[in-house]
Amino acid sequence: MAKVKAIPEGMHSVTPHLICAGAANAIEFYKQAFGAVEGGRLPGPDGRLMHAMIRIGGSAVMLVDEMPEWGALGPKALKGSSVTIHLYVDDVDAVVARAVKAGAKVTMPVAEQFWGDRYGKLEDPFGHHWSVATHVRDVTPEEMQKAMQKMPA
């Protein structure tokens, strides 16, 4: 009998698992906004998604519908999120524009940052926070520290 891999093929050690009020709609949003590819979905007897998976770039993201009876509440039900999902892309400006067109809200406009990324932040229609970036230059830790010291308090 073949040995089963502890981490399945194509998965990473850490995988976001998002709870969404309307996970099926969230999947469609992520397809439009971030070019996600659906890997599958498992609806329960009542039609809510018990499990779904998409891929954004080389990373998997799992999704499930809100299920208050199981303590599964999304960011809107919780009145916010303390988590931000970071997404590196080839063209941050194009991806943010596409996400806004699909329904995201810009919470920090895209701009060049002292750590070497062109970077901005979004909130998706389901309340999840995303930072989106394109790395544009390499910066040493010393250069970063110097740039941080010049920032206003």
PDB file of C-alpha atoms in Angstrom:
ATOM      1  CA  MET A   1       0.000   0.000   0.000  1.00  0.00           C
ATOM      2  CA  ALA A   2       1.400   3.416  -1.024  1.00  0.00           C
ATOM      3  CA  LYS A   3       2.229   5.909   1.712  1.00  0.00           C
ATOM      4  CA  VAL A   4      -0.176   8.845   1.798  1.00  0.00           C
ATOM      5  CA  LYS A   5       1.477  12.290   1.725  1.00  0.00           C
ATOM      6  CA  ALA A   6       0.853  14.320   4.872  1.00  0.00           C
ATOM      7  CA  ILE A   7       0.444  17.448   2.719  1.00  0.00           C
ATOM      8  CA  PRO A   8      -1.540  16.600  -0.437  1.00  0.00           C
ATOM      9  CA  GLU A   9      -0.011  17.289  -3.832  1.00  0.00           C
ATOM     10  CA  GLY A  10      -0.523  20.908  -4.896  1.00  0.00           C
ATOM     11  CA  MET A  11      -1.212  22.168  -1.380  1.00  0.00           C
ATOM     12  CA  HIS A  12       0.940  24.325   0.906  1.00  0.00           C
ATOM     13  CA  SER A  13       1.451  24.091   4.665  1.00  0.00           C
ATOM     14  CA  VAL A  14      -0.817  27.109   5.242  1.00  0.00           C
ATOM     15  CA  THR A  15      -4.054  27.484   3.279  1.00  0.00           C
ATOM     16  CA  PRO A  16      -6.627  30.250   3.841  1.00  0.00           C
ATOM     17  CA  HIS A  17     -10.107  28.908   4.597  1.00  0.00           C
ATOM     18  CA  LEU A  18     -12.689  31.662   4.160  1.00  0.00           C
ATOM     19  CA  ILE A  19     -16.178  31.724   5.635  1.00  0.00           C
ATOM     20  CA  CYS A  20     -18.494  33.680   3.348  1.00  0.00           C
ATOM     21  CA  ALA A  21     -22.114  34.729   3.485  1.00  0.00           C
ATOM     22  CA  GLY A  22     -22.772  33.388  -0.006  1.00  0.00           C
ATOM     23  CA  ALA A  23     -19.714  31.258  -0.794  1.00  0.00           C
ATOM     24  CA  ALA A  24     -20.956  30.487  -4.335  1.00  0.00           C
ATOM     25  CA  ASN A  25     -21.119  34.233  -5.036  1.00  0.00           C
ATOM     26  CA  ALA A  26     -17.684  34.648  -3.463  1.00  0.00           C
ATOM     27  CA  ILE A  27     -16.253  32.060  -5.853  1.00  0.00           C
ATOM     28  CA  GLU A  28     -17.629  34.021  -8.807  1.00  0.00           C
ATOM     29  CA  PHE A  29     -16.214  37.278  -7.378  1.00  0.00           C
ATOM     30  CA  TYR A  30     -12.747  35.730  -6.918  1.00  0.00           C
ATOM     31  CA  LYS A  31     -12.848  34.429 -10.493  1.00  0.00           C
ATOM     32  CA  GLN A  32     -13.626  37.928 -11.812  1.00  0.00           C
ATOM     33  CA  ALA A  33     -11.397  39.876  -9.420  1.00  0.00           C
ATOM     34  CA  PHE A  34      -8.322  37.675  -9.059  1.00  0.00           C
ATOM     35  CA  GLY A  35      -8.537  35.172 -11.931  1.00  0.00           C
ATOM     36  CA  ALA A  36      -9.357  32.319  -9.542  1.00  0.00           C
ATOM     37  CA  VAL A  37      -9.910  28.849 -10.950  1.00  0.00           C
ATOM     38  CA  GLU A  38     -12.505  26.704  -9.224  1.00  0.00           C
ATOM     39  CA  GLY A  39     -11.238  23.347  -8.006  1.00  0.00           C
ATOM     40  CA  GLY A  40     -14.562  21.999  -6.828  1.00  0.00           C
ATOM     41  CA  ARG A  41     -17.446  22.452  -4.436  1.00  0.00           C
ATOM     42  CA  LEU A  42     -19.423  20.237  -2.106  1.00  0.00           C
ATOM     43  CA  PRO A  43     -22.952  21.491  -1.394  1.00  0.00           C
ATOM     44  CA  GLY A  44     -24.771  20.164   1.652  1.00  0.00           C
ATOM     45  CA  PRO A  45     -28.355  18.909   1.705  1.00  0.00           C
ATOM     46  CA  ASP A  46     -29.662  22.455   2.238  1.00  0.00           C
ATOM     47  CA  GLY A  47     -27.624  23.849  -0.691  1.00  0.00           C
ATOM     48  CA  ARG A  48     -25.037  25.684   1.409  1.00  0.00           C
ATOM     49  CA  LEU A  49     -21.447  24.959   0.469  1.00  0.00           C
ATOM     50  CA  MET A  50     -19.883  22.628   3.012  1.00  0.00           C
ATOM     51  CA  HIS A  51     -16.543  22.923   1.224  1.00  0.00           C
ATOM     52  CA  ALA A  52     -15.166  24.532  -1.905  1.00  0.00           C
ATOM     53  CA  MET A  53     -11.712  25.241  -3.238  1.00  0.00           C
ATOM     54  CA  ILE A  54     -10.323  27.749  -5.685  1.00  0.00           C
ATOM     55  CA  ARG A  55      -6.792  28.452  -6.857  1.00  0.00           C
ATOM     56  CA  ILE A  56      -5.399  31.937  -7.180  1.00  0.00           C
ATOM     57  CA  GLY A  57      -2.054  31.719  -8.909  1.00  0.00           C
ATOM     58  CA  GLY A  58      -0.273  28.764  -7.336  1.00  0.00           C
ATOM     59  CA  SER A  59      -2.204  28.869  -4.059  1.00  0.00           C
ATOM     60  CA  ALA A  60      -5.331  27.119  -2.884  1.00  0.00           C
ATOM     61  CA  VAL A  61      -8.058  28.966  -0.979  1.00  0.00           C
ATOM     62  CA  MET A  62     -10.842  26.981   0.678  1.00  0.00           C
ATOM     63  CA  LEU A  63     -14.324  28.412   1.172  1.00  0.00           C
ATOM     64  CA  VAL A  64     -17.444  27.504   3.073  1.00  0.00           C
ATOM     65  CA  ASP A  65     -20.835  29.138   3.554  1.00  0.00           C
ATOM     66  CA  GLU A  66     -21.674  30.724   6.882  1.00  0.00           C
ATOM     67  CA  MET A  67     -23.152  28.162   9.269  1.00  0.00           C
ATOM     68  CA  PRO A  68     -23.966  29.920  12.535  1.00  0.00           C
ATOM     69  CA  GLU A  69     -25.156  26.663  14.062  1.00  0.00           C
ATOM     70  CA  TRP A  70     -21.540  25.439  13.778  1.00  0.00           C
ATOM     71  CA  GLY A  71     -19.956  28.746  14.823  1.00  0.00           C
ATOM     72  CA  ALA A  72     -18.902  29.489  11.231  1.00  0.00           C
ATOM     73  CA  LEU A  73     -19.414  33.231  10.787  1.00  0.00           C
ATOM     74  CA  GLY A  74     -17.971  35.472   8.101  1.00  0.00           C
ATOM     75  CA  PRO A  75     -16.419  38.913   8.611  1.00  0.00           C
ATOM     76  CA  LYS A  76     -19.654  40.838   8.062  1.00  0.00           C
ATOM     77  CA  ALA A  77     -21.485  38.827  10.743  1.00  0.00           C
ATOM     78  CA  LEU A  78     -18.519  39.458  13.046  1.00  0.00           C
ATOM     79  CA  LYS A  79     -18.474  43.196  12.178  1.00  0.00           C
ATOM     80  CA  GLY A  80     -14.991  43.010  10.634  1.00  0.00           C
ATOM     81  CA  SER A  81     -11.932  40.870  10.125  1.00  0.00           C
ATOM     82  CA  SER A  82      -8.578  40.852  11.851  1.00  0.00           C
ATOM     83  CA  VAL A  83      -7.008  38.921   8.961  1.00  0.00           C
ATOM     84  CA  THR A  84      -5.582  40.215   5.680  1.00  0.00           C
ATOM     85  CA  ILE A  85      -4.763  37.836   2.845  1.00  0.00           C
ATOM     86  CA  HIS A  86      -1.710  38.959   0.872  1.00  0.00           C
ATOM     87  CA  LEU A  87      -1.679  38.421  -2.876  1.00  0.00           C
ATOM     88  CA  TYR A  88       1.414  38.923  -5.053  1.00  0.00           C
ATOM     89  CA  VAL A  89       0.589  39.541  -8.726  1.00  0.00           C
ATOM     90  CA  ASP A  90       2.384  40.591 -11.912  1.00  0.00           C
ATOM     91  CA  ASP A  91       0.426  43.869 -12.265  1.00  0.00           C
ATOM     92  CA  VAL A  92      -1.060  45.209  -9.024  1.00  0.00           C
ATOM     93  CA  ASP A  93      -2.747  48.173 -10.726  1.00  0.00           C
ATOM     94  CA  ALA A  94      -4.600  45.944 -13.201  1.00  0.00           C
ATOM     95  CA  VAL A  95      -5.646  43.430 -10.525  1.00  0.00           C
ATOM     96  CA  VAL A  96      -6.925  46.126  -8.152  1.00  0.00           C
ATOM     97  CA  ALA A  97      -8.854  47.783 -10.999  1.00  0.00           C
ATOM     98  CA  ARG A  98     -10.369  44.391 -11.946  1.00  0.00           C
ATOM     99  CA  ALA A  99     -11.294  43.696  -8.301  1.00  0.00           C
ATOM    100  CA  VAL A 100     -12.962  47.104  -7.948  1.00  0.00           C
ATOM    101  CA  LYS A 101     -14.917  46.503 -11.150  1.00  0.00           C
ATOM    102  CA  ALA A 102     -16.044  43.152  -9.695  1.00  0.00           C
ATOM    103  CA  GLY A 103     -17.240  44.840  -6.466  1.00  0.00           C
ATOM    104  CA  ALA A 104     -14.258  45.279  -4.111  1.00  0.00           C
ATOM    105  CA  LYS A 105     -13.675  48.494  -2.168  1.00  0.00           C
ATOM    106  CA  VAL A 106     -10.211  50.110  -2.071  1.00  0.00           C
ATOM    107  CA  THR A 107      -9.138  50.664   1.538  1.00  0.00           C
ATOM    108  CA  MET A 108      -5.594  51.818   0.658  1.00  0.00           C
ATOM    109  CA  PRO A 109      -4.787  53.086  -2.847  1.00  0.00           C
ATOM    110  CA  VAL A 110      -1.972  51.394  -4.741  1.00  0.00           C
ATOM    111  CA  ALA A 111       1.339  53.202  -4.304  1.00  0.00           C
ATOM    112  CA  GLU A 112       5.086  52.541  -4.215  1.00  0.00           C
ATOM    113  CA  GLN A 113       6.129  51.407  -0.721  1.00  0.00           C
ATOM    114  CA  PHE A 114       9.462  51.709   1.071  1.00  0.00           C
ATOM    115  CA  TRP A 115       9.895  47.907   1.267  1.00  0.00           C
ATOM    116  CA  GLY A 116      10.031  47.581  -2.530  1.00  0.00           C
ATOM    117  CA  ASP A 117       6.455  46.702  -3.432  1.00  0.00           C
ATOM    118  CA  ARG A 118       3.811  48.587  -5.347  1.00  0.00           C
ATOM    119  CA  TYR A 119       1.008  47.839  -2.878  1.00  0.00           C
ATOM    120  CA  GLY A 120      -2.650  48.512  -2.105  1.00  0.00           C
ATOM    121  CA  LYS A 121      -5.460  47.105   0.016  1.00  0.00           C
ATOM    122  CA  LEU A 122      -9.028  45.996  -0.718  1.00  0.00           C
ATOM    123  CA  GLU A 123     -12.099  44.766   1.083  1.00  0.00           C
ATOM    124  CA  ASP A 124     -14.066  42.235  -0.934  1.00  0.00           C
ATOM    125  CA  PRO A 125     -17.896  42.229  -0.973  1.00  0.00           C
ATOM    126  CA  PHE A 126     -17.883  39.460   1.666  1.00  0.00           C
ATOM    127  CA  GLY A 127     -15.829  41.477   4.175  1.00  0.00           C
ATOM    128  CA  HIS A 128     -12.456  39.792   3.648  1.00  0.00           C
ATOM    129  CA  HIS A 129      -9.388  42.039   3.529  1.00  0.00           C
ATOM    130  CA  TRP A 130      -6.772  41.646   0.806  1.00  0.00           C
ATOM    131  CA  SER A 131      -3.415  43.316   0.298  1.00  0.00           C
ATOM    132  CA  VAL A 132      -2.249  43.169  -3.309  1.00  0.00           C
ATOM    133  CA  ALA A 133       1.293  43.843  -4.454  1.00  0.00           C
ATOM    134  CA  THR A 134       3.838  43.649  -7.212  1.00  0.00           C
ATOM    135  CA  HIS A 135       7.467  43.573  -6.102  1.00  0.00           C
ATOM    136  CA  VAL A 136       9.212  46.343  -8.067  1.00  0.00           C
ATOM    137  CA  ARG A 137      12.620  46.704  -6.395  1.00  0.00           C
ATOM    138  CA  ASP A 138      14.843  44.899  -3.939  1.00  0.00           C
ATOM    139  CA  VAL A 139      15.519  46.794  -0.705  1.00  0.00           C
ATOM    140  CA  THR A 140      18.007  45.847   2.006  1.00  0.00           C
ATOM    141  CA  PRO A 141      16.872  45.652   5.642  1.00  0.00           C
ATOM    142  CA  GLU A 142      19.044  48.706   6.339  1.00  0.00           C
ATOM    143  CA  GLU A 143      17.334  50.712   3.573  1.00  0.00           C
ATOM    144  CA  MET A 144      13.925  49.689   4.953  1.00  0.00           C
ATOM    145  CA  GLN A 145      14.866  50.744   8.474  1.00  0.00           C
ATOM    146  CA  LYS A 146      16.162  54.108   7.219  1.00  0.00           C
ATOM    147  CA  ALA A 147      12.954  54.694   5.211  1.00  0.00           C
ATOM    148  CA  MET A 148      10.761  53.795   8.230  1.00  0.00           C
ATOM    149  CA  GLN A 149      12.604  56.325  10.387  1.00  0.00           C
ATOM    150  CA  LYS A 150      11.716  59.059   7.881  1.00  0.00           C
ATOM    151  CA  MET A 151       7.992  58.254   8.082  1.00  0.00           C
ATOM    152  CA  PRO A 152       5.748  60.687   9.953  1.00  0.00           C
ATOM    153  CA  ALA A 153       4.666  59.496  13.399  1.00  0.00           C
TER     154      ALA A 153
END
